[in-house]
Amino acid sequence: MKARRQAKKLLFAIMAWAAAMGAFVFFRYAQTPELPQWARGNADLATLAVYMGVIFGSLHWMSNLITDFRIINRLPYIFSVTFKGLFLLLGAITLAYMIQYLNMWAIEHHMVPLRQMLTAQILYSPSFQALLIYLVVVRLGLAFIEQMALLMGPRILLNIGLGKYHKPRYEQRLFLFLDMVASTSHAEALGDYRFSRLIQDSFNLLSDTVTNNDAEIYRYMGDAVLIHWPLETGIVHDRCMNIYFEFSQQLHWHRHYFEKHYGFVPEFKAAAHCGQVVAAVVGVHKQEISFFSDVLNTLTRLQDQCNPLGQRMLISGALSGRLDNQESQYKRTHLGPIKLKGKQHSIEVFAVSPKLASAN
């Protein structure tokens, strides 16, 4: 899953940089009556744009890959952006020296066409200097877009950009609510600063699980997080249940780290529910896509029943009826109709547990 995700990021980087380089080549050379000395036709200009797109897209992806390491990821964001920019410029300068070397090699071996294409004038021309400035601008622009995608979620950013939710619209959504067990006592024991670091460390482990199950973070709420899918996406391959149990497994695998730094391993409880919601963009100076429905209120009340019922994860009957039980990795135990706080009518509630665990 990580390899596929990185492949998508690499493809996006190459496509974005190919488009940016295509724009640079077009505005630099398309308006001139004569082609540069190293180009024999417009096909050479297009080849140059693709070539630079692959090179700089790969460098872009590599710089992001390096900054994803925890030791760098926790540094101030300005450092990350500066590092990515310097990494790209270093790659551009290295590429320039390689071109110069090939040019000298071509002269020595009397390869006239290659000499014409890789002339040293490229390195010292105003075009190359303009290219360096352009690289900085494009890199900063892409870094801004990437940071916005991290803050808002890539799909939400795209939908806001396309104006999809500027008018309220009905959608079928599936929500998963994760909440830390005994968070109040943990916060009192650790203090605000260490407790906030605990939340950071816990939710950092959650990020890959969310991505692998094709979900999105709707909102962080202190020690809790709300995750969502389009309904038809969330019910396949046990995704709405995978996230919770995979996240719990991640916490268990990192138990030595948590015990060393905090004295315990955090535990979470979860609830999942689905139904029709109204989605709309709200806010002026700070915008976000919000969901309006009784589904979210029911979900919160359902999650409150985890402790009284002694269960780690609960799902509603509405959701259970949509899940495939035969190929599922999880066992669903019917707990009967339960009246939730603040609700007039009872709802069917199911407890979820791994089948392998139950078999042992």
PDB file of N, CA and C in Angstrom, residues 108-200:
ATOM      1  N   GLU A 108      34.710  16.744 -28.098  1.00  0.00           N
ATOM      2  CA  GLU A 108      35.915  15.918 -28.214  1.00  0.00           C
ATOM      3  C   GLU A 108      35.719  14.793 -29.216  1.00  0.00           C
ATOM      4  N   HIS A 109      34.498  14.264 -29.274  1.00  0.00           N
ATOM      5  CA  HIS A 109      34.231  13.145 -30.165  1.00  0.00           C
ATOM      6  C   HIS A 109      33.568  13.583 -31.471  1.00  0.00           C
ATOM      7  N   HIS A 110      33.545  14.881 -31.708  1.00  0.00           N
ATOM      8  CA  HIS A 110      33.043  15.431 -32.979  1.00  0.00           C
ATOM      9  C   HIS A 110      31.593  15.046 -33.243  1.00  0.00           C
ATOM     10  N   MET A 111      30.820  15.015 -32.185  1.00  0.00           N
ATOM     11  CA  MET A 111      29.391  14.711 -32.357  1.00  0.00           C
ATOM     12  C   MET A 111      28.641  16.027 -32.499  1.00  0.00           C
ATOM     13  N   VAL A 112      28.587  16.510 -33.701  1.00  0.00           N
ATOM     14  CA  VAL A 112      28.064  17.854 -33.945  1.00  0.00           C
ATOM     15  C   VAL A 112      26.603  17.993 -33.536  1.00  0.00           C
ATOM     16  N   PRO A 113      25.697  17.068 -33.894  1.00  0.00           N
ATOM     17  CA  PRO A 113      24.295  17.243 -33.468  1.00  0.00           C
ATOM     18  C   PRO A 113      24.153  17.317 -31.953  1.00  0.00           C
ATOM     19  N   LEU A 114      24.879  16.456 -31.234  1.00  0.00           N
ATOM     20  CA  LEU A 114      24.797  16.491 -29.781  1.00  0.00           C
ATOM     21  C   LEU A 114      25.374  17.789 -29.252  1.00  0.00           C
ATOM     22  N   ARG A 115      26.428  18.266 -29.891  1.00  0.00           N
ATOM     23  CA  ARG A 115      27.032  19.532 -29.468  1.00  0.00           C
ATOM     24  C   ARG A 115      26.039  20.673 -29.645  1.00  0.00           C
ATOM     25  N   GLN A 116      25.323  20.656 -30.770  1.00  0.00           N
ATOM     26  CA  GLN A 116      24.341  21.707 -30.992  1.00  0.00           C
ATOM     27  C   GLN A 116      23.224  21.658 -29.958  1.00  0.00           C
ATOM     28  N   MET A 117      22.844  20.443 -29.570  1.00  0.00           N
ATOM     29  CA  MET A 117      21.737  20.299 -28.636  1.00  0.00           C
ATOM     30  C   MET A 117      22.141  20.647 -27.213  1.00  0.00           C
ATOM     31  N   LEU A 118      23.359  20.305 -26.848  1.00  0.00           N
ATOM     32  CA  LEU A 118      23.809  20.490 -25.476  1.00  0.00           C
ATOM     33  C   LEU A 118      24.852  21.600 -25.387  1.00  0.00           C
ATOM     34  N   THR A 119      24.657  22.645 -26.133  1.00  0.00           N
ATOM     35  CA  THR A 119      25.615  23.740 -26.126  1.00  0.00           C
ATOM     36  C   THR A 119      25.740  24.360 -24.747  1.00  0.00           C
ATOM     37  N   ALA A 120      26.922  24.794 -24.419  1.00  0.00           N
ATOM     38  CA  ALA A 120      27.173  25.393 -23.112  1.00  0.00           C
ATOM     39  C   ALA A 120      26.441  26.717 -22.933  1.00  0.00           C
ATOM     40  N   GLN A 121      25.954  27.258 -24.035  1.00  0.00           N
ATOM     41  CA  GLN A 121      25.213  28.517 -23.918  1.00  0.00           C
ATOM     42  C   GLN A 121      23.956  28.340 -23.067  1.00  0.00           C
ATOM     43  N   ILE A 122      23.456  27.111 -22.975  1.00  0.00           N
ATOM     44  CA  ILE A 122      22.271  26.865 -22.153  1.00  0.00           C
ATOM     45  C   ILE A 122      22.557  27.238 -20.701  1.00  0.00           C
ATOM     46  N   LEU A 123      23.769  26.918 -20.264  1.00  0.00           N
ATOM     47  CA  LEU A 123      24.096  27.106 -18.860  1.00  0.00           C
ATOM     48  C   LEU A 123      24.190  28.576 -18.470  1.00  0.00           C
ATOM     49  N   TYR A 124      24.637  29.381 -19.400  1.00  0.00           N
ATOM     50  CA  TYR A 124      24.927  30.770 -19.055  1.00  0.00           C
ATOM     51  C   TYR A 124      23.964  31.755 -19.699  1.00  0.00           C
ATOM     52  N   SER A 125      22.936  31.257 -20.317  1.00  0.00           N
ATOM     53  CA  SER A 125      21.982  32.135 -20.987  1.00  0.00           C
ATOM     54  C   SER A 125      20.979  32.697 -19.996  1.00  0.00           C
ATOM     55  N   PRO A 126      20.356  33.839 -20.329  1.00  0.00           N
ATOM     56  CA  PRO A 126      19.288  34.377 -19.475  1.00  0.00           C
ATOM     57  C   PRO A 126      18.147  33.374 -19.268  1.00  0.00           C
ATOM     58  N   SER A 127      17.952  32.482 -20.235  1.00  0.00           N
ATOM     59  CA  SER A 127      16.879  31.496 -20.108  1.00  0.00           C
ATOM     60  C   SER A 127      17.120  30.570 -18.923  1.00  0.00           C
ATOM     61  N   PHE A 128      18.390  30.132 -18.760  1.00  0.00           N
ATOM     62  CA  PHE A 128      18.693  29.243 -17.647  1.00  0.00           C
ATOM     63  C   PHE A 128      18.556  29.970 -16.316  1.00  0.00           C
ATOM     64  N   GLN A 129      18.970  31.210 -16.271  1.00  0.00           N
ATOM     65  CA  GLN A 129      18.821  31.990 -15.040  1.00  0.00           C
ATOM     66  C   GLN A 129      17.347  32.204 -14.715  1.00  0.00           C
ATOM     67  N   ALA A 130      16.558  32.476 -15.769  1.00  0.00           N
ATOM     68  CA  ALA A 130      15.110  32.603 -15.546  1.00  0.00           C
ATOM     69  C   ALA A 130      14.513  31.279 -15.087  1.00  0.00           C
ATOM     70  N   LEU A 131      15.066  30.171 -15.615  1.00  0.00           N
ATOM     71  CA  LEU A 131      14.570  28.856 -15.218  1.00  0.00           C
ATOM     72  C   LEU A 131      14.785  28.611 -13.733  1.00  0.00           C
ATOM     73  N   LEU A 132      15.951  29.019 -13.201  1.00  0.00           N
ATOM     74  CA  LEU A 132      16.213  28.830 -11.776  1.00  0.00           C
ATOM     75  C   LEU A 132      15.194  29.582 -10.930  1.00  0.00           C
ATOM     76  N   ILE A 133      14.891  30.817 -11.326  1.00  0.00           N
ATOM     77  CA  ILE A 133      13.886  31.597 -10.595  1.00  0.00           C
ATOM     78  C   ILE A 133      12.514  30.917 -10.709  1.00  0.00           C
ATOM     79  N   TYR A 134      12.215  30.439 -11.894  1.00  0.00           N
ATOM     80  CA  TYR A 134      10.938  29.775 -12.129  1.00  0.00           C
ATOM     81  C   TYR A 134      10.815  28.510 -11.277  1.00  0.00           C
ATOM     82  N   LEU A 135      11.925  27.777 -11.133  1.00  0.00           N
ATOM     83  CA  LEU A 135      11.914  26.569 -10.300  1.00  0.00           C
ATOM     84  C   LEU A 135      11.540  26.899  -8.860  1.00  0.00           C
ATOM     85  N   VAL A 136      12.108  27.997  -8.344  1.00  0.00           N
ATOM     86  CA  VAL A 136      11.808  28.394  -6.969  1.00  0.00           C
ATOM     87  C   VAL A 136      10.325  28.726  -6.822  1.00  0.00           C
ATOM     88  N   VAL A 137       9.785  29.471  -7.788  1.00  0.00           N
ATOM     89  CA  VAL A 137       8.370  29.870  -7.725  1.00  0.00           C
ATOM     90  C   VAL A 137       7.461  28.649  -7.788  1.00  0.00           C
ATOM     91  N   VAL A 138       7.748  27.740  -8.722  1.00  0.00           N
ATOM     92  CA  VAL A 138       6.909  26.539  -8.865  1.00  0.00           C
ATOM     93  C   VAL A 138       7.001  25.673  -7.615  1.00  0.00           C
ATOM     94  N   ARG A 139       8.230  25.526  -7.078  1.00  0.00           N
ATOM     95  CA  ARG A 139       8.402  24.684  -5.884  1.00  0.00           C
ATOM     96  C   ARG A 139       7.650  25.256  -4.696  1.00  0.00           C
ATOM     97  N   LEU A 140       7.703  26.560  -4.527  1.00  0.00           N
ATOM     98  CA  LEU A 140       6.967  27.184  -3.428  1.00  0.00           C
ATOM     99  C   LEU A 140       5.463  27.030  -3.631  1.00  0.00           C
ATOM    100  N   GLY A 141       5.018  27.174  -4.877  1.00  0.00           N
ATOM    101  CA  GLY A 141       3.592  27.009  -5.160  1.00  0.00           C
ATOM    102  C   GLY A 141       3.106  25.604  -4.873  1.00  0.00           C
ATOM    103  N   LEU A 142       3.878  24.600  -5.301  1.00  0.00           N
ATOM    104  CA  LEU A 142       3.497  23.218  -5.034  1.00  0.00           C
ATOM    105  C   LEU A 142       3.572  22.890  -3.548  1.00  0.00           C
ATOM    106  N   ALA A 143       4.571  23.472  -2.853  1.00  0.00           N
ATOM    107  CA  ALA A 143       4.671  23.255  -1.402  1.00  0.00           C
ATOM    108  C   ALA A 143       3.451  23.823  -0.696  1.00  0.00           C
ATOM    109  N   PHE A 144       2.966  24.977  -1.155  1.00  0.00           N
ATOM    110  CA  PHE A 144       1.765  25.578  -0.563  1.00  0.00           C
ATOM    111  C   PHE A 144       0.549  24.683  -0.799  1.00  0.00           C
ATOM    112  N   ILE A 145       0.413  24.165  -2.025  1.00  0.00           N
ATOM    113  CA  ILE A 145      -0.722  23.294  -2.335  1.00  0.00           C
ATOM    114  C   ILE A 145      -0.655  22.014  -1.501  1.00  0.00           C
ATOM    115  N   GLU A 146       0.548  21.442  -1.363  1.00  0.00           N
ATOM    116  CA  GLU A 146       0.706  20.224  -0.575  1.00  0.00           C
ATOM    117  C   GLU A 146       0.364  20.458   0.888  1.00  0.00           C
ATOM    118  N   GLN A 147       0.776  21.616   1.418  1.00  0.00           N
ATOM    119  CA  GLN A 147       0.464  21.910   2.815  1.00  0.00           C
ATOM    120  C   GLN A 147      -1.030  22.120   3.006  1.00  0.00           C
ATOM    121  N   MET A 148      -1.676  22.780   2.059  1.00  0.00           N
ATOM    122  CA  MET A 148      -3.130  22.950   2.121  1.00  0.00           C
ATOM    123  C   MET A 148      -3.835  21.601   2.062  1.00  0.00           C
ATOM    124  N   ALA A 149      -3.301  20.686   1.245  1.00  0.00           N
ATOM    125  CA  ALA A 149      -3.886  19.349   1.164  1.00  0.00           C
ATOM    126  C   ALA A 149      -3.741  18.605   2.484  1.00  0.00           C
ATOM    127  N   LEU A 150      -2.609  18.823   3.181  1.00  0.00           N
ATOM    128  CA  LEU A 150      -2.427  18.188   4.483  1.00  0.00           C
ATOM    129  C   LEU A 150      -3.387  18.762   5.517  1.00  0.00           C
ATOM    130  N   LEU A 151      -3.618  20.066   5.463  1.00  0.00           N
ATOM    131  CA  LEU A 151      -4.480  20.711   6.448  1.00  0.00           C
ATOM    132  C   LEU A 151      -5.954  20.393   6.203  1.00  0.00           C
ATOM    133  N   MET A 152      -6.351  20.321   4.943  1.00  0.00           N
ATOM    134  CA  MET A 152      -7.761  20.179   4.614  1.00  0.00           C
ATOM    135  C   MET A 152      -8.120  18.788   4.108  1.00  0.00           C
ATOM    136  N   GLY A 153      -7.127  18.056   3.613  1.00  0.00           N
ATOM    137  CA  GLY A 153      -7.401  16.798   2.933  1.00  0.00           C
ATOM    138  C   GLY A 153      -7.414  17.047   1.432  1.00  0.00           C
ATOM    139  N   PRO A 154      -6.769  16.179   0.637  1.00  0.00           N
ATOM    140  CA  PRO A 154      -6.681  16.434  -0.803  1.00  0.00           C
ATOM    141  C   PRO A 154      -8.026  16.485  -1.506  1.00  0.00           C
ATOM    142  N   ARG A 155      -8.954  15.614  -1.122  1.00  0.00           N
ATOM    143  CA  ARG A 155     -10.261  15.614  -1.791  1.00  0.00           C
ATOM    144  C   ARG A 155     -11.064  16.847  -1.425  1.00  0.00           C
ATOM    145  N   ILE A 156     -11.000  17.237  -0.157  1.00  0.00           N
ATOM    146  CA  ILE A 156     -11.729  18.435   0.259  1.00  0.00           C
ATOM    147  C   ILE A 156     -11.177  19.670  -0.433  1.00  0.00           C
ATOM    148  N   LEU A 157      -9.849  19.759  -0.524  1.00  0.00           N
ATOM    149  CA  LEU A 157      -9.235  20.885  -1.224  1.00  0.00           C
ATOM    150  C   LEU A 157      -9.673  20.923  -2.679  1.00  0.00           C
ATOM    151  N   LEU A 158      -9.682  19.761  -3.319  1.00  0.00           N
ATOM    152  CA  LEU A 158     -10.117  19.702  -4.721  1.00  0.00           C
ATOM    153  C   LEU A 158     -11.582  20.085  -4.856  1.00  0.00           C
ATOM    154  N   ASN A 159     -12.428  19.585  -3.966  1.00  0.00           N
ATOM    155  CA  ASN A 159     -13.855  19.885  -4.053  1.00  0.00           C
ATOM    156  C   ASN A 159     -14.149  21.367  -3.798  1.00  0.00           C
ATOM    157  N   ILE A 160     -13.419  21.961  -2.856  1.00  0.00           N
ATOM    158  CA  ILE A 160     -13.595  23.396  -2.623  1.00  0.00           C
ATOM    159  C   ILE A 160     -13.135  24.181  -3.847  1.00  0.00           C
ATOM    160  N   GLY A 161     -12.008  23.769  -4.423  1.00  0.00           N
ATOM    161  CA  GLY A 161     -11.508  24.448  -5.612  1.00  0.00           C
ATOM    162  C   GLY A 161     -12.470  24.350  -6.785  1.00  0.00           C
ATOM    163  N   LEU A 162     -13.141  23.213  -6.920  1.00  0.00           N
ATOM    164  CA  LEU A 162     -14.099  23.025  -8.012  1.00  0.00           C
ATOM    165  C   LEU A 162     -15.475  23.610  -7.693  1.00  0.00           C
ATOM    166  N   GLY A 163     -15.654  24.073  -6.447  1.00  0.00           N
ATOM    167  CA  GLY A 163     -16.942  24.655  -6.071  1.00  0.00           C
ATOM    168  C   GLY A 163     -18.053  23.641  -5.915  1.00  0.00           C
ATOM    169  N   LYS A 164     -17.681  22.376  -5.630  1.00  0.00           N
ATOM    170  CA  LYS A 164     -18.676  21.301  -5.579  1.00  0.00           C
ATOM    171  C   LYS A 164     -19.678  21.502  -4.461  1.00  0.00           C
ATOM    172  N   TYR A 165     -19.239  22.049  -3.322  1.00  0.00           N
ATOM    173  CA  TYR A 165     -20.115  22.148  -2.155  1.00  0.00           C
ATOM    174  C   TYR A 165     -20.495  23.596  -1.818  1.00  0.00           C
ATOM    175  N   HIS A 166     -20.376  24.480  -2.768  1.00  0.00           N
ATOM    176  CA  HIS A 166     -20.788  25.857  -2.496  1.00  0.00           C
ATOM    177  C   HIS A 166     -22.309  25.944  -2.326  1.00  0.00           C
ATOM    178  N   LYS A 167     -23.015  25.014  -2.923  1.00  0.00           N
ATOM    179  CA  LYS A 167     -24.436  24.855  -2.656  1.00  0.00           C
ATOM    180  C   LYS A 167     -24.614  23.554  -1.878  1.00  0.00           C
ATOM    181  N   PRO A 168     -25.383  23.573  -0.789  1.00  0.00           N
ATOM    182  CA  PRO A 168     -25.575  22.333  -0.003  1.00  0.00           C
ATOM    183  C   PRO A 168     -26.103  21.210  -0.876  1.00  0.00           C
ATOM    184  N   ARG A 169     -25.595  20.006  -0.622  1.00  0.00           N
ATOM    185  CA  ARG A 169     -26.030  18.853  -1.407  1.00  0.00           C
ATOM    186  C   ARG A 169     -26.139  17.634  -0.497  1.00  0.00           C
ATOM    187  N   TYR A 170     -27.080  16.763  -0.830  1.00  0.00           N
ATOM    188  CA  TYR A 170     -27.288  15.537  -0.063  1.00  0.00           C
ATOM    189  C   TYR A 170     -26.286  14.476  -0.512  1.00  0.00           C
ATOM    190  N   GLU A 171     -25.753  13.730   0.469  1.00  0.00           N
ATOM    191  CA  GLU A 171     -24.837  12.635   0.184  1.00  0.00           C
ATOM    192  C   GLU A 171     -25.054  11.520   1.195  1.00  0.00           C
ATOM    193  N   GLN A 172     -24.706  10.319   0.792  1.00  0.00           N
ATOM    194  CA  GLN A 172     -24.697   9.169   1.694  1.00  0.00           C
ATOM    195  C   GLN A 172     -23.266   8.989   2.211  1.00  0.00           C
ATOM    196  N   ARG A 173     -23.083   9.097   3.514  1.00  0.00           N
ATOM    197  CA  ARG A 173     -21.743   9.052   4.102  1.00  0.00           C
ATOM    198  C   ARG A 173     -21.673   8.022   5.227  1.00  0.00           C
ATOM    199  N   LEU A 174     -20.457   7.515   5.433  1.00  0.00           N
ATOM    200  CA  LEU A 174     -20.165   6.605   6.538  1.00  0.00           C
ATOM    201  C   LEU A 174     -19.132   7.284   7.428  1.00  0.00           C
ATOM    202  N   PHE A 175     -19.398   7.314   8.734  1.00  0.00           N
ATOM    203  CA  PHE A 175     -18.517   7.994   9.677  1.00  0.00           C
ATOM    204  C   PHE A 175     -17.995   7.013  10.722  1.00  0.00           C
ATOM    205  N   LEU A 176     -16.733   7.207  11.085  1.00  0.00           N
ATOM    206  CA  LEU A 176     -16.091   6.438  12.151  1.00  0.00           C
ATOM    207  C   LEU A 176     -15.551   7.424  13.175  1.00  0.00           C
ATOM    208  N   PHE A 177     -15.911   7.203  14.435  1.00  0.00           N
ATOM    209  CA  PHE A 177     -15.514   8.100  15.521  1.00  0.00           C
ATOM    210  C   PHE A 177     -14.565   7.359  16.454  1.00  0.00           C
ATOM    211  N   LEU A 178     -13.329   7.856  16.570  1.00  0.00           N
ATOM    212  CA  LEU A 178     -12.327   7.282  17.476  1.00  0.00           C
ATOM    213  C   LEU A 178     -12.099   8.234  18.640  1.00  0.00           C
ATOM    214  N   ASP A 179     -12.070   7.680  19.859  1.00  0.00           N
ATOM    215  CA  ASP A 179     -11.891   8.506  21.052  1.00  0.00           C
ATOM    216  C   ASP A 179     -10.975   7.781  22.032  1.00  0.00           C
ATOM    217  N   MET A 180     -10.059   8.515  22.657  1.00  0.00           N
ATOM    218  CA  MET A 180      -9.118   7.904  23.589  1.00  0.00           C
ATOM    219  C   MET A 180      -9.822   7.511  24.883  1.00  0.00           C
ATOM    220  N   VAL A 181      -9.493   6.326  25.368  1.00  0.00           N
ATOM    221  CA  VAL A 181     -10.047   5.846  26.629  1.00  0.00           C
ATOM    222  C   VAL A 181      -9.322   6.528  27.790  1.00  0.00           C
ATOM    223  N   ALA A 182     -10.096   6.976  28.800  1.00  0.00           N
ATOM    224  CA  ALA A 182      -9.544   7.593  30.017  1.00  0.00           C
ATOM    225  C   ALA A 182      -8.666   8.799  29.693  1.00  0.00           C
ATOM    226  N   SER A 183      -9.076   9.598  28.729  1.00  0.00           N
ATOM    227  CA  SER A 183      -8.260  10.741  28.309  1.00  0.00           C
ATOM    228  C   SER A 183      -8.133  11.796  29.404  1.00  0.00           C
ATOM    229  N   THR A 184      -9.178  11.992  30.189  1.00  0.00           N
ATOM    230  CA  THR A 184      -9.121  13.012  31.246  1.00  0.00           C
ATOM    231  C   THR A 184      -8.065  12.680  32.291  1.00  0.00           C
ATOM    232  N   SER A 185      -8.027  11.426  32.735  1.00  0.00           N
ATOM    233  CA  SER A 185      -7.022  11.031  33.723  1.00  0.00           C
ATOM    234  C   SER A 185      -5.620  11.081  33.127  1.00  0.00           C
ATOM    235  N   HIS A 186      -5.491  10.719  31.848  1.00  0.00           N
ATOM    236  CA  HIS A 186      -4.180  10.796  31.198  1.00  0.00           C
ATOM    237  C   HIS A 186      -3.707  12.247  31.117  1.00  0.00           C
ATOM    238  N   ALA A 187      -4.610  13.152  30.772  1.00  0.00           N
ATOM    239  CA  ALA A 187      -4.241  14.564  30.660  1.00  0.00           C
ATOM    240  C   ALA A 187      -3.822  15.128  32.011  1.00  0.00           C
ATOM    241  N   GLU A 188      -4.509  14.735  33.062  1.00  0.00           N
ATOM    242  CA  GLU A 188      -4.152  15.217  34.394  1.00  0.00           C
ATOM    243  C   GLU A 188      -2.798  14.659  34.837  1.00  0.00           C
ATOM    244  N   ALA A 189      -2.513  13.412  34.486  1.00  0.00           N
ATOM    245  CA  ALA A 189      -1.251  12.792  34.905  1.00  0.00           C
ATOM    246  C   ALA A 189      -0.062  13.316  34.108  1.00  0.00           C
ATOM    247  N   LEU A 190      -0.258  13.564  32.822  1.00  0.00           N
ATOM    248  CA  LEU A 190       0.849  13.970  31.963  1.00  0.00           C
ATOM    249  C   LEU A 190       1.065  15.474  31.912  1.00  0.00           C
ATOM    250  N   GLY A 191       0.012  16.255  32.113  1.00  0.00           N
ATOM    251  CA  GLY A 191       0.111  17.691  31.894  1.00  0.00           C
ATOM    252  C   GLY A 191      -0.207  18.014  30.441  1.00  0.00           C
ATOM    253  N   ASP A 192      -0.505  19.261  30.180  1.00  0.00           N
ATOM    254  CA  ASP A 192      -0.971  19.661  28.847  1.00  0.00           C
ATOM    255  C   ASP A 192       0.052  19.377  27.751  1.00  0.00           C
ATOM    256  N   TYR A 193       1.333  19.704  28.025  1.00  0.00           N
ATOM    257  CA  TYR A 193       2.340  19.565  26.968  1.00  0.00           C
ATOM    258  C   TYR A 193       2.574  18.103  26.598  1.00  0.00           C
ATOM    259  N   ARG A 194       2.840  17.256  27.593  1.00  0.00           N
ATOM    260  CA  ARG A 194       3.108  15.843  27.303  1.00  0.00           C
ATOM    261  C   ARG A 194       1.863  15.148  26.750  1.00  0.00           C
ATOM    262  N   PHE A 195       0.686  15.569  27.203  1.00  0.00           N
ATOM    263  CA  PHE A 195      -0.536  14.964  26.678  1.00  0.00           C
ATOM    264  C   PHE A 195      -0.713  15.322  25.195  1.00  0.00           C
ATOM    265  N   SER A 196      -0.392  16.555  24.834  1.00  0.00           N
ATOM    266  CA  SER A 196      -0.496  16.941  23.427  1.00  0.00           C
ATOM    267  C   SER A 196       0.491  16.165  22.570  1.00  0.00           C
ATOM    268  N   ARG A 197       1.693  15.885  23.107  1.00  0.00           N
ATOM    269  CA  ARG A 197       2.650  15.064  22.367  1.00  0.00           C
ATOM    270  C   ARG A 197       2.137  13.628  22.229  1.00  0.00           C
ATOM    271  N   LEU A 198       1.444  13.148  23.259  1.00  0.00           N
ATOM    272  CA  LEU A 198       0.843  11.822  23.185  1.00  0.00           C
ATOM    273  C   LEU A 198      -0.181  11.757  22.049  1.00  0.00           C
ATOM    274  N   ILE A 199      -1.012  12.787  21.956  1.00  0.00           N
ATOM    275  CA  ILE A 199      -2.007  12.838  20.883  1.00  0.00           C
ATOM    276  C   ILE A 199      -1.319  12.867  19.527  1.00  0.00           C
ATOM    277  N   GLN A 200      -0.254  13.673  19.404  1.00  0.00           N
ATOM    278  CA  GLN A 200       0.492  13.724  18.139  1.00  0.00           C
ATOM    279  C   GLN A 200       1.046  12.359  17.764  1.00  0.00           C
TER     280      GLN A 200
END
